[in-house]
Amino acid sequence: MSDVDVAVVGGGIIGCLVGHEVTGRDPRARVALLDRDVVASGASRRSAGLHFPRGATDRVRRLSAHSQAAYARLAAQDPALPIHPLRMHMLSADPGRIARTYLPTARAVPAGQVPGGLVAVPEGTGVWTGQGCQYADVGALTEALARTLRPRLALREATRVTAVTPGPSDVTLRLSTGETLTASRVVLAPGPWLADPAWHPLVEPLGARVKKIVALHVDRAPAPDDGVIVFEDEDAFLLPLHHRGHWLFSYTCQEWDVDPDALATGLSADDLTEALACLGRYAPALAARTTSGRVFCDAYSPTREPLVRPLDDAGRVVFAGAANGSGYRLAPAIAAEAADLLHIARPEGQRNAA
């Protein structure tokens, strides 16, 4: 007999929601959640935590709708969770882009300007308002999920998995503690740590890559009713982080194939130049108030859709991640797809869910 029914490797938002999904579907399942550090210490700690109802493909739109409903349920069950509804404004020179990518629940309608005077809308660019937007302190939310999971599973922090070996009847995990754990099934949710030797041979055929993420902190306190401003044509956004007392500007950095353990040098001159050039096109006054930021990385798939795939012929090892910078936004749906691949049935009331 295996030591556990399911082992989840990775204690970020996706890994914790996989644990939540599996134990919610089958409370009797023996589950272990392992992380090489403490829960939420990786990309989840640094994520902007923005959710809005959009998707460039049909599958991502379904995942987005599923996740929006799942986060609403979590917030209703525990209003103290750090999930905060937001107003939303979207800018684009292509009205069809808004219609194609935003879900009906966004209820996108044209607007004249962005309120508050923060942003100068370029000529030829339209503005829309939308609904269904929220942001979360993803690190705090992940820790809150882990707190509720502790009575339901074995949470092993600072326990690195050093080898993953699928076998005919189970999967053997070797641990940094010298222990060996056997699991009937394993979910790998390693975030950007795709190249870890323990699972790199299993993950490499997926073709996922790791990209640097850069966001600037704008030293200006948001007003209580300020909302997110999405620059659709730039793949960028301005987010009021009310819980931290400043704005965050996220843009698309194009530095690929980075090592997540090597990004400890902070913002570079090139990072600042590129980010400020983008921000300055819309909000030059804010560009002068960027005093700090955050640098980390995330995993991206070749198709720009999250990867939820079996990695071995028997389907005992499942990968869940490479969400292309949308790990928080799509995490509940990714967790549900992973549990489906583990053949853990959904509760009766959820079987028709997206």
Coordinates of C-alpha atoms in Angstrom, one line a residue, residues 67-326:
S67 CA -12.2 30.3 -11.2
Q68 CA -14.3 33.4 -10.9
A69 CA -17.2 31.3 -9.4
A70 CA -14.8 29.4 -7.2
Y71 CA -13.2 32.5 -5.7
A72 CA -16.7 33.9 -5.1
R73 CA -17.6 30.8 -3.1
L74 CA -14.4 31.0 -1.1
A75 CA -15.0 34.6 -0.3
A76 CA -18.6 33.9 0.7
Q77 CA -17.5 31.0 3.0
D78 CA -14.9 33.2 4.7
P79 CA -15.3 37.0 4.2
A80 CA -12.0 37.5 6.0
L81 CA -10.0 36.1 3.1
P82 CA -7.9 38.8 1.4
I83 CA -9.9 38.8 -1.8
H84 CA -10.9 42.4 -2.7
P85 CA -13.5 43.4 -5.5
L86 CA -12.4 46.1 -7.8
R87 CA -13.7 48.5 -10.4
M88 CA -12.2 47.9 -13.8
H89 CA -11.4 50.0 -16.9
M90 CA -10.0 48.6 -20.1
L91 CA -8.1 50.6 -22.8
S92 CA -7.7 49.4 -26.4
A93 CA -7.6 50.7 -29.9
D94 CA -9.4 47.6 -31.1
P95 CA -13.1 47.4 -29.9
G96 CA -13.2 43.9 -31.3
R97 CA -10.5 42.8 -28.9
I98 CA -12.7 43.7 -25.9
A99 CA -15.6 41.8 -27.4
R100 CA -13.5 38.7 -28.2
T101 CA -11.6 38.3 -24.9
Y102 CA -13.9 39.5 -22.1
L103 CA -16.6 37.1 -20.8
P104 CA -20.3 38.2 -20.8
T105 CA -20.0 38.5 -17.0
A106 CA -17.6 41.4 -17.5
R107 CA -20.5 43.4 -18.9
A108 CA -18.1 45.6 -20.8
V109 CA -19.6 48.9 -21.8
P110 CA -17.9 52.0 -23.4
A111 CA -16.8 54.8 -21.2
G112 CA -15.6 58.3 -22.0
Q113 CA -12.5 58.5 -19.8
V114 CA -10.7 56.8 -16.9
P115 CA -11.8 58.5 -13.7
G116 CA -9.3 60.1 -11.3
G117 CA -7.1 61.7 -13.9
L118 CA -4.3 59.2 -13.5
V119 CA -4.2 58.1 -17.2
A120 CA -4.1 60.1 -20.4
V121 CA -6.0 58.1 -23.0
P122 CA -4.1 58.2 -26.4
E123 CA -6.0 59.4 -29.4
G124 CA -7.8 56.5 -31.1
T125 CA -7.9 54.4 -28.0
G126 CA -11.3 53.5 -26.5
V127 CA -12.2 53.0 -22.8
W128 CA -14.6 50.4 -21.4
T129 CA -15.7 49.7 -17.9
G130 CA -16.2 46.1 -16.7
Q131 CA -17.4 44.0 -13.7
G132 CA -16.2 40.8 -12.1
C133 CA -12.7 42.0 -11.2
Q134 CA -10.9 41.4 -7.9
Y135 CA -7.4 41.2 -6.6
A136 CA -5.9 39.2 -3.7
D137 CA -2.9 39.2 -1.5
V138 CA -2.0 35.8 -3.0
G139 CA 0.6 35.0 -0.4
A140 CA -1.8 35.6 2.5
L141 CA -4.6 33.8 0.7
T142 CA -2.3 30.8 0.1
E143 CA -1.3 30.7 3.8
A144 CA -5.0 30.9 4.8
L145 CA -5.8 28.0 2.5
A146 CA -2.9 26.0 4.0
R147 CA -4.2 26.8 7.5
T148 CA -7.5 25.2 6.6
L149 CA -5.8 22.2 5.0
R150 CA -3.6 21.3 7.9
P151 CA -6.2 19.1 9.6
R152 CA -7.1 17.5 6.3
L153 CA -3.6 16.5 4.9
A154 CA 0.0 16.1 5.8
L155 CA 1.7 19.5 5.1
R156 CA 5.5 19.1 4.7
E157 CA 7.3 22.4 4.5
A158 CA 11.1 22.7 4.0
T159 CA 11.0 19.2 2.5
R160 CA 12.4 19.1 -0.9
V161 CA 11.6 16.3 -3.4
T162 CA 14.8 15.1 -4.8
A163 CA 13.5 12.4 -7.1
V164 CA 10.2 11.4 -8.7
T165 CA 10.1 7.8 -10.0
P166 CA 6.8 6.5 -11.5
G167 CA 6.4 2.8 -11.1
P168 CA 3.8 0.2 -12.2
S169 CA 1.6 0.7 -9.1
D170 CA 2.7 3.9 -7.5
V171 CA 5.2 6.8 -7.6
T172 CA 8.2 7.0 -5.4
L173 CA 9.3 10.4 -4.1
R174 CA 12.7 10.7 -2.4
L175 CA 12.9 13.6 0.0
S176 CA 15.7 15.9 1.3
T177 CA 15.1 14.5 4.8
G178 CA 16.3 11.1 3.7
E179 CA 12.8 9.6 3.7
T180 CA 11.0 7.9 0.8
L181 CA 7.3 8.6 0.2
T182 CA 5.2 6.4 -2.1
A183 CA 2.0 7.9 -3.6
S184 CA -0.7 6.3 -5.7
R185 CA -0.7 9.6 -7.7
V186 CA 1.3 12.8 -7.8
V187 CA 0.5 16.3 -8.9
L188 CA 3.5 18.4 -9.8
A189 CA 2.8 22.1 -9.3
P190 CA 6.4 23.5 -9.2
G191 CA 5.6 27.0 -10.5
P192 CA 8.7 28.3 -12.3
W193 CA 11.0 25.6 -11.0
L194 CA 10.6 23.5 -14.2
A195 CA 14.3 22.6 -14.4
D196 CA 14.6 20.9 -10.9
P197 CA 16.5 17.7 -11.5
A198 CA 13.8 15.7 -9.6
W199 CA 11.3 16.1 -12.4
H200 CA 13.0 17.9 -15.3
P201 CA 13.1 14.7 -17.5
L202 CA 9.3 14.3 -17.0
V203 CA 8.5 18.0 -17.5
E204 CA 10.8 18.8 -20.4
P205 CA 8.6 17.3 -23.2
L206 CA 5.9 19.8 -22.3
G207 CA 8.0 22.6 -23.9
A208 CA 7.2 25.1 -21.1
R209 CA 9.7 28.0 -20.6
V210 CA 10.4 30.4 -17.7
K211 CA 10.0 34.1 -18.2
K212 CA 11.1 37.0 -16.0
I213 CA 8.3 39.1 -14.5
V214 CA 8.8 42.7 -13.6
A215 CA 6.4 45.1 -11.8
L216 CA 7.0 48.6 -10.5
H217 CA 5.6 50.0 -7.3
V218 CA 4.2 53.5 -7.7
D219 CA 4.6 55.6 -4.6
R220 CA 1.0 57.0 -4.6
A221 CA -1.7 55.9 -2.2
P222 CA -4.9 54.7 -4.1
A223 CA -8.2 56.3 -3.3
P224 CA -10.8 53.9 -1.8
D225 CA -12.8 53.7 -5.1
D226 CA -9.8 53.4 -7.4
G227 CA -9.9 50.4 -9.7
V228 CA -7.6 48.5 -12.0
I229 CA -6.7 50.0 -15.4
V230 CA -5.9 47.4 -18.1
F231 CA -3.9 48.4 -21.1
E232 CA -5.0 45.7 -23.4
D233 CA -2.8 46.6 -26.4
E234 CA 0.3 46.6 -24.1
D235 CA -0.5 43.5 -22.0
A236 CA 0.0 45.7 -19.0
F237 CA -2.1 47.1 -16.1
L238 CA -2.1 49.6 -13.2
L239 CA -3.4 48.0 -10.1
P240 CA -4.3 49.8 -6.8
L241 CA -2.9 47.7 -4.0
H242 CA -5.1 49.1 -1.3
H243 CA -3.7 46.7 1.4
R244 CA -0.2 47.9 0.7
G245 CA -1.0 51.6 0.1
H246 CA 0.5 52.0 -3.4
W247 CA -0.1 51.2 -7.0
L248 CA 1.5 48.4 -9.0
F249 CA 2.4 48.7 -12.7
S250 CA 2.8 45.4 -14.4
Y251 CA 4.1 45.2 -18.0
T252 CA 5.3 42.3 -20.2
C253 CA 9.0 41.7 -19.8
Q254 CA 10.5 39.6 -22.6
E255 CA 13.5 38.0 -20.9
W256 CA 13.2 34.3 -21.2
D257 CA 14.8 31.1 -19.9
V258 CA 15.7 32.5 -16.6
D259 CA 16.6 30.6 -13.4
P260 CA 14.2 31.4 -10.6
D261 CA 16.9 30.9 -8.0
A262 CA 19.1 33.5 -9.7
L263 CA 16.7 36.5 -9.6
A264 CA 18.0 38.0 -6.4
T265 CA 19.7 41.0 -7.9
G266 CA 16.7 43.3 -7.9
L267 CA 15.5 45.7 -10.6
S268 CA 18.0 46.3 -13.4
A269 CA 18.5 49.5 -15.3
D270 CA 17.1 47.8 -18.4
D271 CA 14.0 46.7 -16.4
L272 CA 13.3 50.3 -15.3
T273 CA 13.9 51.8 -18.7
E274 CA 11.6 49.4 -20.4
A275 CA 8.8 49.5 -17.8
L276 CA 8.9 53.3 -17.4
A277 CA 8.8 53.8 -21.2
C278 CA 5.5 51.8 -21.2
L279 CA 4.0 53.5 -18.2
G280 CA 5.1 56.9 -19.5
R281 CA 3.0 56.6 -22.6
Y282 CA -0.2 56.6 -20.4
A283 CA 0.7 58.1 -17.0
P284 CA 3.9 60.2 -17.2
A285 CA 3.2 61.7 -13.8
L286 CA 3.2 58.3 -12.2
A287 CA 6.4 57.3 -14.0
A288 CA 8.2 59.9 -11.9
R289 CA 6.9 58.2 -8.7
T290 CA 8.2 54.7 -9.1
T291 CA 10.6 54.0 -6.3
S292 CA 10.7 50.3 -6.1
G293 CA 9.2 47.1 -7.6
R294 CA 9.3 43.3 -7.6
V295 CA 11.2 40.9 -9.8
F296 CA 10.4 37.2 -10.1
C297 CA 9.4 34.7 -12.8
D298 CA 6.7 32.3 -14.0
A299 CA 6.3 29.4 -16.3
Y300 CA 4.7 29.8 -19.8
S301 CA 3.3 27.1 -22.1
P302 CA 3.9 26.9 -25.9
T303 CA 0.1 27.5 -26.5
R304 CA -0.4 30.2 -23.8
E305 CA -2.9 28.0 -22.2
P306 CA -2.2 26.4 -18.8
L307 CA -0.7 22.9 -18.9
V308 CA -2.6 20.2 -17.0
R309 CA -1.2 17.0 -18.4
P310 CA -0.2 13.4 -17.3
L311 CA 3.5 13.0 -17.5
D312 CA 3.8 9.2 -17.6
D313 CA 2.0 6.4 -19.5
A314 CA 0.0 5.3 -16.5
G315 CA -1.2 8.8 -15.7
R316 CA 0.1 8.6 -12.2
V317 CA 2.1 11.9 -12.4
V318 CA 0.1 15.0 -13.5
F319 CA 1.6 18.4 -14.2
A320 CA -0.4 21.5 -13.2
G321 CA 0.9 24.9 -14.0
A322 CA 2.6 27.0 -16.7
A323 CA -0.3 29.4 -16.5
N324 CA 1.5 32.2 -18.4
G325 CA 1.3 34.8 -15.6
S326 CA -2.3 33.9 -14.7

